[in-house]
mmCIF file of C-alpha atoms and ligand atoms in Angstrom:
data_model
loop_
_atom_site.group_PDB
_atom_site.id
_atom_site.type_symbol
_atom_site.label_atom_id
_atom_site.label_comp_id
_atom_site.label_asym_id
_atom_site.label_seq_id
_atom_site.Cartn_x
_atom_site.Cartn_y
_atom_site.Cartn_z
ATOM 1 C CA UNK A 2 28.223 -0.883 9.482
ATOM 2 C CA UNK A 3 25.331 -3.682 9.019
ATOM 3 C CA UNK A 4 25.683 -5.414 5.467
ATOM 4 C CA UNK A 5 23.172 -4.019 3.374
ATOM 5 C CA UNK A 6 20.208 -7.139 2.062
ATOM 6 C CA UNK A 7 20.795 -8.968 -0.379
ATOM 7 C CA UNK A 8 17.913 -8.433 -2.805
ATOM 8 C CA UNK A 9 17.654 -11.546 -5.604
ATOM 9 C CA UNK A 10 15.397 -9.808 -8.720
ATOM 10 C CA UNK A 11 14.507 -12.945 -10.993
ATOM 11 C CA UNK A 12 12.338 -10.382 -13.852
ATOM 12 C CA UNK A 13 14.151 -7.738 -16.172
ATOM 13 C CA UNK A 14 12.208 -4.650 -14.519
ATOM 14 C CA UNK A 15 12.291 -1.322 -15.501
ATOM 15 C CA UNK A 16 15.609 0.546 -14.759
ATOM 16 C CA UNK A 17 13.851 3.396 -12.452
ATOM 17 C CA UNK A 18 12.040 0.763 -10.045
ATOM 18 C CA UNK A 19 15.727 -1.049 -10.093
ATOM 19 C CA UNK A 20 17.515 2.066 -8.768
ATOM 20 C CA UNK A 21 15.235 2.463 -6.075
ATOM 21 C CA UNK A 22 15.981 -1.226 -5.153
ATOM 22 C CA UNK A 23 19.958 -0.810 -5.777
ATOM 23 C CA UNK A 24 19.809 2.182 -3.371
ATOM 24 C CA UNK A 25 18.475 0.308 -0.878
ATOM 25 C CA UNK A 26 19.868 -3.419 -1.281
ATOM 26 C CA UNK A 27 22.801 -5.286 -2.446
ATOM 27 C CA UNK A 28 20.868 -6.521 -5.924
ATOM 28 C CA UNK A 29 21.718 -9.437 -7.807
ATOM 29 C CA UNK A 30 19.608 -8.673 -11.125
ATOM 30 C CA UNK A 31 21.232 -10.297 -13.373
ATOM 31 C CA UNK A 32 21.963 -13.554 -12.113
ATOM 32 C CA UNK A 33 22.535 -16.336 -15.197
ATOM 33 C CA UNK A 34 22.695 -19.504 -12.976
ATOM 34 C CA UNK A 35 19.477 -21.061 -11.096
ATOM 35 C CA UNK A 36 17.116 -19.422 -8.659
ATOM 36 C CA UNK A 37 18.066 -21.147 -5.662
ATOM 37 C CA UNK A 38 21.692 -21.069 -6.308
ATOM 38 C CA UNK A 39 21.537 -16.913 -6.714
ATOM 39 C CA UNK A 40 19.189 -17.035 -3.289
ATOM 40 C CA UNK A 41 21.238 -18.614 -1.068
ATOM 41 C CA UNK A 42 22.286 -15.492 0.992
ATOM 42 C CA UNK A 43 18.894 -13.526 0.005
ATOM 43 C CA UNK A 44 17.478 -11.767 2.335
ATOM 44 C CA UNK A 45 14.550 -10.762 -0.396
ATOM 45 C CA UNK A 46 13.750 -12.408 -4.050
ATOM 46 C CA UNK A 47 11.445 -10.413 -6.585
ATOM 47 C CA UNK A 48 9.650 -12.998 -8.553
ATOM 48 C CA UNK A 49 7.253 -12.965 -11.393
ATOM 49 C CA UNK A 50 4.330 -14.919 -12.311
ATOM 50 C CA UNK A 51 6.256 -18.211 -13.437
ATOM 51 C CA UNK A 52 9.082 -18.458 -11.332
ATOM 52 C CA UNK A 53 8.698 -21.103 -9.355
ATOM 53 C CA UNK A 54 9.181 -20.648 -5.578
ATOM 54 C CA UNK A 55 8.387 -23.999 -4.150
ATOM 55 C CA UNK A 56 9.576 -25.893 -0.776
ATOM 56 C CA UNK A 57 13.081 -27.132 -2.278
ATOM 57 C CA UNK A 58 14.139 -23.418 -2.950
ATOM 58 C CA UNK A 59 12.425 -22.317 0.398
ATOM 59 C CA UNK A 60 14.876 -24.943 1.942
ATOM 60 C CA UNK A 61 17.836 -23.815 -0.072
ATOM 61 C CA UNK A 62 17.470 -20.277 1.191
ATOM 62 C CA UNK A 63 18.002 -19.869 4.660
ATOM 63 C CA UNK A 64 17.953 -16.063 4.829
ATOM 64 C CA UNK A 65 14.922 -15.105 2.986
ATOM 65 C CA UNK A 66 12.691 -13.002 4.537
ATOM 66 C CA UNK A 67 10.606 -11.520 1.755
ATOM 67 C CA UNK A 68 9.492 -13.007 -1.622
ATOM 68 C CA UNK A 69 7.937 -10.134 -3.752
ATOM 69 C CA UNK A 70 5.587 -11.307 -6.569
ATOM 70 C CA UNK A 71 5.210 -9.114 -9.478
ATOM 71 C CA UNK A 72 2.248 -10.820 -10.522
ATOM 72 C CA UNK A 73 -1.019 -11.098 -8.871
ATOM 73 C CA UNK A 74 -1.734 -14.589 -8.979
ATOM 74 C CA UNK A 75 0.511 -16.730 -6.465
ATOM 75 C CA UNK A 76 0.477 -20.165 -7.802
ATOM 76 C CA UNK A 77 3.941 -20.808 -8.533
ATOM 77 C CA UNK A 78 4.472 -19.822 -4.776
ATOM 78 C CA UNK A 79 4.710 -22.877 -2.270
ATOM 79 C CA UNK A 80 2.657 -20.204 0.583
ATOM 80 C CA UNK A 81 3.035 -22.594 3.235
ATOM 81 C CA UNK A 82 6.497 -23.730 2.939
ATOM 82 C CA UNK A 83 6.831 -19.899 3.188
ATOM 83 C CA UNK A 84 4.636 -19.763 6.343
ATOM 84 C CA UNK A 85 6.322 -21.777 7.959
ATOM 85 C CA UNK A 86 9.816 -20.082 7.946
ATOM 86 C CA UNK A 87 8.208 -16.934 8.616
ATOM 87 C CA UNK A 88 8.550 -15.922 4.992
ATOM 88 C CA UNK A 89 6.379 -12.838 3.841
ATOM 89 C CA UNK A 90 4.999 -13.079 0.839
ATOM 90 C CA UNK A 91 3.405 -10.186 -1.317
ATOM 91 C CA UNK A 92 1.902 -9.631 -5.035
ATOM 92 C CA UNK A 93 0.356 -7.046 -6.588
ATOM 93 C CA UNK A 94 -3.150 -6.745 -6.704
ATOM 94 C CA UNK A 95 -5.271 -3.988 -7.961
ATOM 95 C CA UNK A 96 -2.335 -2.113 -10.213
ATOM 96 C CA UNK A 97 -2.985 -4.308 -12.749
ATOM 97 C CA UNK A 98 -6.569 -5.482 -12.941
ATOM 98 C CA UNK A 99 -7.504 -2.626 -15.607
ATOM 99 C CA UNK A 100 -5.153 -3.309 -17.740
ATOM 100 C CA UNK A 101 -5.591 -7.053 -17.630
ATOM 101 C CA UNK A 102 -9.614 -6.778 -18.396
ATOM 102 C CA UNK A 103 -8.757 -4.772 -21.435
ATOM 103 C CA UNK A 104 -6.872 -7.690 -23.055
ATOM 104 C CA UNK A 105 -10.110 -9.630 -21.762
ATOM 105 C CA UNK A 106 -12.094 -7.428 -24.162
ATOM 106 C CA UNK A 107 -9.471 -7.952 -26.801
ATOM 107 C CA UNK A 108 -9.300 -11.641 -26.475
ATOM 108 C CA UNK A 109 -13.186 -12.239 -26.241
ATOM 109 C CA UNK A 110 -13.492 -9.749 -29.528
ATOM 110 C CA UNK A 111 -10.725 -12.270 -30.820
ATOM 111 C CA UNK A 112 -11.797 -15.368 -30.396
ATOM 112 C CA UNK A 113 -16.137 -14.069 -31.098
ATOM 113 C CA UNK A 114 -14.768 -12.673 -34.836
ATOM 114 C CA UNK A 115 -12.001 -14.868 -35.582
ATOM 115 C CA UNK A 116 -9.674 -12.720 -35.360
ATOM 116 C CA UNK A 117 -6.502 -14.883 -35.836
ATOM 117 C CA UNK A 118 -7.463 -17.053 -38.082
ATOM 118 C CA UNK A 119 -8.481 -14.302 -40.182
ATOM 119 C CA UNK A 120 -5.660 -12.316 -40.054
ATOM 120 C CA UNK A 121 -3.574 -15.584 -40.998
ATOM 121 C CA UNK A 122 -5.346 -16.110 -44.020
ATOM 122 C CA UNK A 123 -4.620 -12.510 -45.450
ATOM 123 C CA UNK A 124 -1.188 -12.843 -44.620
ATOM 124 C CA UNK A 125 -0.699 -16.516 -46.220
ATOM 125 C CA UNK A 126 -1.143 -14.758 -49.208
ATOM 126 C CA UNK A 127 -4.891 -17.079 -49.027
ATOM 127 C CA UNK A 128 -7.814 -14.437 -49.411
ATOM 128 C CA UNK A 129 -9.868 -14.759 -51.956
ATOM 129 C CA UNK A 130 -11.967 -11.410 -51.591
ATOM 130 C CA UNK A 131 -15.066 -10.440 -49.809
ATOM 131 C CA UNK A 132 -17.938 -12.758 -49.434
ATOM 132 C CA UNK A 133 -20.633 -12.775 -47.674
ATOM 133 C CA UNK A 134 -19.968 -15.914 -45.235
ATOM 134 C CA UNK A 135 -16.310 -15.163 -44.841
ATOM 135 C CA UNK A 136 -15.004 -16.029 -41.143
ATOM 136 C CA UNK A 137 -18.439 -14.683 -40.334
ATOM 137 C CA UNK A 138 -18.477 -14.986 -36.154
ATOM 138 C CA UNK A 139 -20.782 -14.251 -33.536
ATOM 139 C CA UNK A 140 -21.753 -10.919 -32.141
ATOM 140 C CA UNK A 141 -20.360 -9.802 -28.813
ATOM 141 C CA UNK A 142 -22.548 -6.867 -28.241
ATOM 142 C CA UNK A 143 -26.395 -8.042 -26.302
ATOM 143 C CA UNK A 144 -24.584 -11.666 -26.357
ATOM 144 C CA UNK A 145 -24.660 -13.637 -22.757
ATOM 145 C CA UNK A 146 -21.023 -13.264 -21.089
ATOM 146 C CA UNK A 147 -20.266 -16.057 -18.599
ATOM 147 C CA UNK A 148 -17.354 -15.174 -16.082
ATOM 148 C CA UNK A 149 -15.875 -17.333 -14.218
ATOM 149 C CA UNK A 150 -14.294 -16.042 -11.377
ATOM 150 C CA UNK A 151 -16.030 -12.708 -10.475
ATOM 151 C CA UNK A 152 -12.754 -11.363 -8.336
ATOM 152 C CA UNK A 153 -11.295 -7.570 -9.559
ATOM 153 C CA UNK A 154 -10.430 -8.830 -12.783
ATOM 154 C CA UNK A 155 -13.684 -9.930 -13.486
ATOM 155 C CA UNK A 156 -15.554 -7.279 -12.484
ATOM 156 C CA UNK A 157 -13.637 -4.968 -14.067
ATOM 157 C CA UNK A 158 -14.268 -7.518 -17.820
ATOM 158 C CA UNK A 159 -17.941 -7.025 -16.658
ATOM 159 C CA UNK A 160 -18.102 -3.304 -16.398
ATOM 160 C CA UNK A 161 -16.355 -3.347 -19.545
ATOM 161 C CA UNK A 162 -18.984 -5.359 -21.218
ATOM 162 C CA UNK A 163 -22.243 -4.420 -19.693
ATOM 163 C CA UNK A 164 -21.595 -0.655 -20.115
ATOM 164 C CA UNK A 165 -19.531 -0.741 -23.260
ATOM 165 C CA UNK A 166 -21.283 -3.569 -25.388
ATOM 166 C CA UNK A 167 -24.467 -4.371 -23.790
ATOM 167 C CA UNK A 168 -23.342 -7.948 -23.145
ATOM 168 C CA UNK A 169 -26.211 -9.567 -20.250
ATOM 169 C CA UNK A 170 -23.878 -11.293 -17.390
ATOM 170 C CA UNK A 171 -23.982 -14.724 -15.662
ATOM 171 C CA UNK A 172 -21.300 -15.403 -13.503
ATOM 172 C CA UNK A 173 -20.121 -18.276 -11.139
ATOM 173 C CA UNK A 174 -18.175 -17.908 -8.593
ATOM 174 C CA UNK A 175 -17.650 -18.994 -4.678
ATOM 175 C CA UNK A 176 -19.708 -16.285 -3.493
ATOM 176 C CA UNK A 177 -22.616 -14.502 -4.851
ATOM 177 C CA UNK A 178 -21.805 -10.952 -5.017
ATOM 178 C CA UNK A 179 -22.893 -8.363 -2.903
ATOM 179 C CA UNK A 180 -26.458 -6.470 -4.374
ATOM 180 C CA UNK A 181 -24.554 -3.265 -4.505
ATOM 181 C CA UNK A 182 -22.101 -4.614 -6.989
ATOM 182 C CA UNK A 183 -24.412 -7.039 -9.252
ATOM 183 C CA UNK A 184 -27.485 -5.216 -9.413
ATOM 184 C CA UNK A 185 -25.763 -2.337 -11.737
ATOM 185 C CA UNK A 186 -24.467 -4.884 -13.491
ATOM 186 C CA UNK A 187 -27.186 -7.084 -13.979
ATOM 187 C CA UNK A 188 -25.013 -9.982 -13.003
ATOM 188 C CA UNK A 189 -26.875 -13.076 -12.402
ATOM 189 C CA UNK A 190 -25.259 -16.268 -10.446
ATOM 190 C CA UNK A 191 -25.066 -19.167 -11.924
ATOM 191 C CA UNK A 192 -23.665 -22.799 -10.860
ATOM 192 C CA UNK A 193 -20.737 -23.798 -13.337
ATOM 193 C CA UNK A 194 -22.760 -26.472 -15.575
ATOM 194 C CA UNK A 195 -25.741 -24.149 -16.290
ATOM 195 C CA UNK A 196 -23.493 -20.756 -16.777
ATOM 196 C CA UNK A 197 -21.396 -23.194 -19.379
ATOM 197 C CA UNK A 198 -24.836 -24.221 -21.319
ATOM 198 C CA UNK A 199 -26.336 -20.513 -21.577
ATOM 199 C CA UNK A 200 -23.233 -18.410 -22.372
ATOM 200 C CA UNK A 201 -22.496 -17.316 -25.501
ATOM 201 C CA UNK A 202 -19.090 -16.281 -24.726
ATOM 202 C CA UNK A 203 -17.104 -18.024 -21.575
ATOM 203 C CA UNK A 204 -14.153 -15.838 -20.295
ATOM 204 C CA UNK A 205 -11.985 -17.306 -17.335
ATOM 205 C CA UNK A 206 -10.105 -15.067 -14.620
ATOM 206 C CA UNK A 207 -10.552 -17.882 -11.477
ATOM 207 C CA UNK A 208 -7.340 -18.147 -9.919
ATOM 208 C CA UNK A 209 -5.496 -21.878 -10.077
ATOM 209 C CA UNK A 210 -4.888 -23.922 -7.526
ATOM 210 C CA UNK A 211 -5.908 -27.946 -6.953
ATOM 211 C CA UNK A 212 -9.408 -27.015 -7.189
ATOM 212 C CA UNK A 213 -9.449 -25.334 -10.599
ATOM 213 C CA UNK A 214 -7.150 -27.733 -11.993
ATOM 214 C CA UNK A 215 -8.765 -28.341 -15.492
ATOM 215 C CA UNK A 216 -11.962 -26.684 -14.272
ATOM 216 C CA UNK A 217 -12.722 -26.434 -17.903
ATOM 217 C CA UNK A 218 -11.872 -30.026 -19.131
ATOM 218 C CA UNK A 219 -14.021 -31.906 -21.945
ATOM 219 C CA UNK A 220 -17.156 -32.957 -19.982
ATOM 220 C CA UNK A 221 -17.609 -29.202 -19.490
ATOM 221 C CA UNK A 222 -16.208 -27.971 -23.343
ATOM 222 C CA UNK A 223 -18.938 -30.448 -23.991
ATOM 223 C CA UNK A 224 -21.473 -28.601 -21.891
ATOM 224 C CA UNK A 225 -21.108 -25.482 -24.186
ATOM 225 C CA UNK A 226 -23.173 -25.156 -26.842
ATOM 226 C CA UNK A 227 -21.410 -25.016 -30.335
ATOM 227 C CA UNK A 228 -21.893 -21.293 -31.224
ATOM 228 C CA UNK A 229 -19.958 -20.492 -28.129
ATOM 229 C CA UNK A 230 -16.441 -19.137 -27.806
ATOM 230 C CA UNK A 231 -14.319 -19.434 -24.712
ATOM 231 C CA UNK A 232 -11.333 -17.259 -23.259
ATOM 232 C CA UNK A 233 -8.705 -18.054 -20.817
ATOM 233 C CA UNK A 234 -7.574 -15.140 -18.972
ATOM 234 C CA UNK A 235 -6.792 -16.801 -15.665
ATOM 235 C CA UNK A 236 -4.025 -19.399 -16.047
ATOM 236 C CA UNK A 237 -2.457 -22.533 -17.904
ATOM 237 C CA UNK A 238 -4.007 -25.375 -16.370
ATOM 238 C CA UNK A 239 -7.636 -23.740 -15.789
ATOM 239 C CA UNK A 240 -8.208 -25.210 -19.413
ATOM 240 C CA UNK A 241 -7.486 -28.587 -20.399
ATOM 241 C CA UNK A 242 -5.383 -27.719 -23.484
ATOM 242 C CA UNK A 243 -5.433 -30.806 -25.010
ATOM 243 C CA UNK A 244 -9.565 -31.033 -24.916
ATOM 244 C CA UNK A 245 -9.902 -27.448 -25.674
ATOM 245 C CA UNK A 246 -8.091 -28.336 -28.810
ATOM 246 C CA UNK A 247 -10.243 -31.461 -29.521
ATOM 247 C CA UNK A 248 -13.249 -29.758 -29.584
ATOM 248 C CA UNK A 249 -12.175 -26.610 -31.774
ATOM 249 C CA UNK A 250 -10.613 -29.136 -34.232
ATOM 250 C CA UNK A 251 -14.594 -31.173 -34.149
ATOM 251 C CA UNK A 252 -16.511 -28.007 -34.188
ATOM 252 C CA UNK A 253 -17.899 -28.307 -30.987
ATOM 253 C CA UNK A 254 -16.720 -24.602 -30.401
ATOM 254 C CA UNK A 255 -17.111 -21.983 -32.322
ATOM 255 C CA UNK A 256 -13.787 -20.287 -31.220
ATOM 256 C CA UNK A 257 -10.857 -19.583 -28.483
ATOM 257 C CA UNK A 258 -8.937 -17.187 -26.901
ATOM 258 C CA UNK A 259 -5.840 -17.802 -24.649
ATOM 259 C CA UNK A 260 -3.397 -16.107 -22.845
ATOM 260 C CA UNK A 261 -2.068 -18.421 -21.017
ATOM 261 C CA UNK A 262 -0.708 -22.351 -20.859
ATOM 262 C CA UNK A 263 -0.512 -25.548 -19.335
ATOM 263 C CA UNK A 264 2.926 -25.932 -18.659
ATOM 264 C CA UNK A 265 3.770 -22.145 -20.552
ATOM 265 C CA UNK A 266 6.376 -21.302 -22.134
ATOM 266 C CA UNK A 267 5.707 -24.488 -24.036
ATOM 267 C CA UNK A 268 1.873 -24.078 -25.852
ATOM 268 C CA UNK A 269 0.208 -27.552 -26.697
ATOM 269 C CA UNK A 270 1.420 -28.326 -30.222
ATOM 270 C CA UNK A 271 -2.373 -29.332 -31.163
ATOM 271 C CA UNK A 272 -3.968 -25.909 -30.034
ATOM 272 C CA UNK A 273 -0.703 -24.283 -32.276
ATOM 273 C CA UNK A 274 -2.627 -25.656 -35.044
ATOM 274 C CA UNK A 275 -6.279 -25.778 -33.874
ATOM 275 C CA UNK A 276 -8.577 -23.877 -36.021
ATOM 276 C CA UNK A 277 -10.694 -19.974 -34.872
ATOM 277 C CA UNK A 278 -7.888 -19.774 -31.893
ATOM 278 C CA UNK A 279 -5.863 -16.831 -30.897
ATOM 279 C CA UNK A 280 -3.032 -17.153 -28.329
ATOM 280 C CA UNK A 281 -1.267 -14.287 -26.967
ATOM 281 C CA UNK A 282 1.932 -15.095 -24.746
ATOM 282 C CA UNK A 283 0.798 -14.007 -21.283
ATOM 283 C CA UNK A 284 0.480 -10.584 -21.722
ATOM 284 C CA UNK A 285 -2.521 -9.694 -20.382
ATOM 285 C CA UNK A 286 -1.270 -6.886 -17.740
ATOM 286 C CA UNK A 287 1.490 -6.449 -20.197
ATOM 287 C CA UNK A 288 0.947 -2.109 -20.732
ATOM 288 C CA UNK A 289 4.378 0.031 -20.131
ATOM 289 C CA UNK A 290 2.758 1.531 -16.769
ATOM 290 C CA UNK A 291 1.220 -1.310 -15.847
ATOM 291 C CA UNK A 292 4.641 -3.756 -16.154
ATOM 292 C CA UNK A 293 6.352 -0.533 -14.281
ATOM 293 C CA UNK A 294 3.147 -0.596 -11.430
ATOM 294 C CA UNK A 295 3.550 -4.091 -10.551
ATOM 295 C CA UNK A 296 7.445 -4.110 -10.265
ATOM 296 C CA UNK A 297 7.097 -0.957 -7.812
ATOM 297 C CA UNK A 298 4.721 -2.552 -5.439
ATOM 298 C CA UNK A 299 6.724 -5.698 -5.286
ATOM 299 C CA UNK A 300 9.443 -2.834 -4.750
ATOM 300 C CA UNK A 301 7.840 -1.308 -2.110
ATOM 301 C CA UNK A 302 7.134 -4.350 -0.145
ATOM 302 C CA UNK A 303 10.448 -5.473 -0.638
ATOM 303 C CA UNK A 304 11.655 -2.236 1.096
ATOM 304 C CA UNK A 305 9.104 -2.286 3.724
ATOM 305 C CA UNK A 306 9.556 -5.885 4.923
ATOM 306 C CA UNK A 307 13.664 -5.450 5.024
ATOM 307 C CA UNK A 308 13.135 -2.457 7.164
ATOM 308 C CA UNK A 309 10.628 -4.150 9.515
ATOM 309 C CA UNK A 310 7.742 -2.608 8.733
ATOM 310 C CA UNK A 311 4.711 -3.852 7.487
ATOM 311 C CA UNK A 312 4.170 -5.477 4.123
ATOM 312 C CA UNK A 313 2.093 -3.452 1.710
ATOM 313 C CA UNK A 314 0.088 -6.404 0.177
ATOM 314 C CA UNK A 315 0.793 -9.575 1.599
ATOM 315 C CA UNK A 316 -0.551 -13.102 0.804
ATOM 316 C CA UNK A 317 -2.447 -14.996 3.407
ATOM 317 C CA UNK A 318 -1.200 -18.513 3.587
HETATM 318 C C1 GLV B 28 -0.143 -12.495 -14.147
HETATM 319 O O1 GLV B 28 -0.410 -13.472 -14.718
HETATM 320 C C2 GLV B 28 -0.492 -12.218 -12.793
HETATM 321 O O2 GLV B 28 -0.899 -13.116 -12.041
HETATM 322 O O3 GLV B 28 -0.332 -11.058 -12.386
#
């Protein structure tokens, strides 16, 4: 009889998904030493959004056939490297884009009402009562939303925020979108620069790669004007941490919300400490079902791809 795959799963995922893999595969899920020492006689690796699949591990793997992202963003994936063994590679799109624009809302509510910093102060033992100019913020509802990035994600943050809070939309993004989907949403194009100078609220969901590498650095923190709030729903490195910081610590924002990190699980020790910031540790498809979606599509093209069929979702190089 053939020798069943070896599956590598690098994220703790829920114990039903699991059982349909350890039916199926020879599992290694819970591996202690390195990725690429655990993959050398994979056949398939299940990897999240921060494991990092590059050419070195690529090399060290000579059997892989099939590496299964979790998440929906493929950045810490080396896709060519991949390509050119003949590696598929899959994510998950769609299961988790409602859930993700939900802690969009919650984020851009966060960072518009200063949420954290509130909260902080009433814990600290520091509030002194109600007054009339206490952490008084900026209205989301009829505000001017700015999206950058106007993929699934970010349509689903503007359907949120048309319909449920009147916000008006700019957006900027590669392509303009199609009538059918920006005339019910009033969404009007705009290049970067100008969408940065007229939103009141900035919220980020463009994915990262060399070209949005600190796409939001200090020239354009210093395009916004200083009644705006920004929120970073797309990925550490989108965001120049370090300027973000600079310019919450000056005033020359009125407030920040992040879910994610340059460099994550570390967080820049000045935006720790930066003033009218929330920072939530990369939880933004993080719902029971949703967690339990992703890991059984990456489950499902795992089981596809080591059977020779077709991959459910793959990545284009
Ligand atoms: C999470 O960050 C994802 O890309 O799905």
């Amino acid at each position: 009889m053939a020798a069943r795959p070896h599956v590598v799963v690098a994220p703790a995922i829920a114990p039903e998904v699991l059982a349909r893999l350890q039916a199926a595969f020879d599992v290694d899920a819970a591996g202690l030493q390195p990725l690429a020492a655990r993959c050398a006689h994979a056949d398939g690796l299940l990897v999240g959004p921060t494991e990092r699949v590059d050419a070195a591990l690529v090399a060290a793997c000579p059997r892989l056939r099939i590496v299964a992202s979790l998440a929906v963003g493929t950045n810490n994936i080396d896709l060519a490297a991949c390509a050119q063994r003949g590696i598929t590679v899959t994510n998950a799109p769609d299961v988790l884009t409602e859930t993700t624009a939900d802690l969009g809302l919650a984020l851009l509510l966060a960072a518009a009402r200063n949420l954290s910093t509130a909260e902080r102060e009433l814990r600290t033992g520091n509030w002194r009562g109600w007054a009339v100019g206490h952490h008084a913020g900026a209205d989301v509802h009829g505000a001017v939303l700015g999206i950058v990035g106007m993929g699934r994600i970010g349509q689903a943050i503007a359907r949120r925020a048309v319909h449920g809070f009147g916000m008006r939309l700019r957006y900027a993004n590669r392509r303009e979108l199609p009538p059918a989907v920006a005339t019910p949403l009033g969404a009007q194009w705009r290049p970067l620069d100008a969408l940065l100078q007229e939103a009141d609220h900035v919220l980020l969901t463009v994915p990262y790669s060399a070209t949005t590498h600190h796409l939001i650095g200090a020239r354009e923190l210093a395009l916004m004007p200083p009644h705006a709030t920004l929120v970073n729903l797309a990925r550490g490195g989108v965001v120049d941490d370090a300027a973000l910081a600079c310019a919450l610590r000056q005033g020359r924002l009125a407030g920040a919300a992040l879910d994610v990190f340059e460099g994550e699980p570390r967080v820049h020790p000045e935006l720790l400490t930066a003033p009218r910031c929330t920072l939530t540790p990369h939880i933004a498809s993080a719902s029971r079902a949703t967690r339990t979606a992703m890991a059984a599509l990456a489950a499902d093209n795992l089981l596809a791809v080591l059977a020779g069929q077709a991959a459910r979702t793959p990545v284009q190089p």
